[in-house]
Short mmCIF file of C-alpha atoms in Angstrom, two decimals:
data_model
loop_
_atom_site.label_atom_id
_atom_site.label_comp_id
_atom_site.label_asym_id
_atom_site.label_seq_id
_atom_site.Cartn_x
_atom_site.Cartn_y
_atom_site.Cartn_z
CA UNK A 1 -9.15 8.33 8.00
CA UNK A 2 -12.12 9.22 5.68
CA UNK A 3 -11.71 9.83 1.74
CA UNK A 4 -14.32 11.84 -0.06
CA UNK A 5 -15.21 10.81 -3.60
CA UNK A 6 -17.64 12.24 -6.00
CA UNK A 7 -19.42 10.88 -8.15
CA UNK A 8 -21.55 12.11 -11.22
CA UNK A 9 -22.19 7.88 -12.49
CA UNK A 10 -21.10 4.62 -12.66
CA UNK A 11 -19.10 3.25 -9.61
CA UNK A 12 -15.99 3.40 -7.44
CA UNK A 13 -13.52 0.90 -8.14
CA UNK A 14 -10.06 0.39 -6.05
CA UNK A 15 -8.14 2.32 -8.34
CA UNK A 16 -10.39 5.50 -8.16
CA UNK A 17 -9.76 4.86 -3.93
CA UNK A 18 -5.81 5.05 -5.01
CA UNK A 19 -6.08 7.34 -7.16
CA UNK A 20 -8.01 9.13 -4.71
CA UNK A 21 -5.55 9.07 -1.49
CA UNK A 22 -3.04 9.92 -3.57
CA UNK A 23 -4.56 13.18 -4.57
CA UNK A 24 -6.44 14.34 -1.08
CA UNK A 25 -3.85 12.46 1.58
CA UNK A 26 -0.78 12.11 -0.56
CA UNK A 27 -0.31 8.69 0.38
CA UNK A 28 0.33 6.22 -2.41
CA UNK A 29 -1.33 2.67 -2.35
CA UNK A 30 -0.98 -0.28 -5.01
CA UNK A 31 -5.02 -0.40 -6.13
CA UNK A 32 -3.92 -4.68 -5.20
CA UNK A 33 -3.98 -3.66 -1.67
CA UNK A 34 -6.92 -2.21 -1.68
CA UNK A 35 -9.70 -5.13 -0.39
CA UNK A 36 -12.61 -4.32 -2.58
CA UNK A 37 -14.63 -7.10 -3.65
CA UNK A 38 -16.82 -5.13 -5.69
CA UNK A 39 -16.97 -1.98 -7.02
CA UNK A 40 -18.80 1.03 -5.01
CA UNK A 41 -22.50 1.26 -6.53
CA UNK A 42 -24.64 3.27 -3.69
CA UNK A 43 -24.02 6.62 -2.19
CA UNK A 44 -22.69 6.91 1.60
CA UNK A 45 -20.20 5.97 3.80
CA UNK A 46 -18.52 2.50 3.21
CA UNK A 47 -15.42 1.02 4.75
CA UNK A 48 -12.53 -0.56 2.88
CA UNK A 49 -10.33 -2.85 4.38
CA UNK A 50 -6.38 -1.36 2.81
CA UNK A 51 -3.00 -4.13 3.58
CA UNK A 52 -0.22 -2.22 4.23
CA UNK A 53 1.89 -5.22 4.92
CA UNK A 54 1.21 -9.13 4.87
CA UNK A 55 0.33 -9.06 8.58
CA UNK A 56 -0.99 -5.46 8.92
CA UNK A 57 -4.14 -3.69 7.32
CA UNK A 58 -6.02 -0.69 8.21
CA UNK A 59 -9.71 0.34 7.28
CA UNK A 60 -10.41 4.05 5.70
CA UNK A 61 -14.08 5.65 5.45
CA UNK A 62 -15.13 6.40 2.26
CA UNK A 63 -17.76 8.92 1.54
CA UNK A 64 -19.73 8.67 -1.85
CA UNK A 65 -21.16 11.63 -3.17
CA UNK A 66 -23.24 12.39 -6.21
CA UNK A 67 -21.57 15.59 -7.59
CA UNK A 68 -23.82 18.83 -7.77
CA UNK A 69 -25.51 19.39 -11.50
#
């Protein structure tokens, strides 16, 4: 699946990713499940490892935009 996030600064953190499925997929995700070892800091497509269950995780696109001025 691929998430879209804009950006206008700064970086994308796992909760903004939470925050962000639950708003354009309506799934809900603890931001603890969400494998992120940094924060987002560059534009493009990254993928982030999510654990949906001890044994079982997925990966999800996500698409960093810098938001029209």
């Amino acid at each position: 699946s691929t998430l879209m996030l804009v950006v206008t600064f700064g970086s994308i953190t796992s909760k903004d990713i939470a925050e962000q499925l639950k708003k354009q997929k309506g799934i809900t995700i603890d931001k603890r499940k969400i494998n992120l070892e940094e924060p987002i800091r560059v534009l493009g497509s990254t993928r982030v490892e999510i654990k949906i269950h001890p044994k079982v995780t997925t990966n999800i696109r996500v698409d960093v935009k810098e938001k029209n001025k």
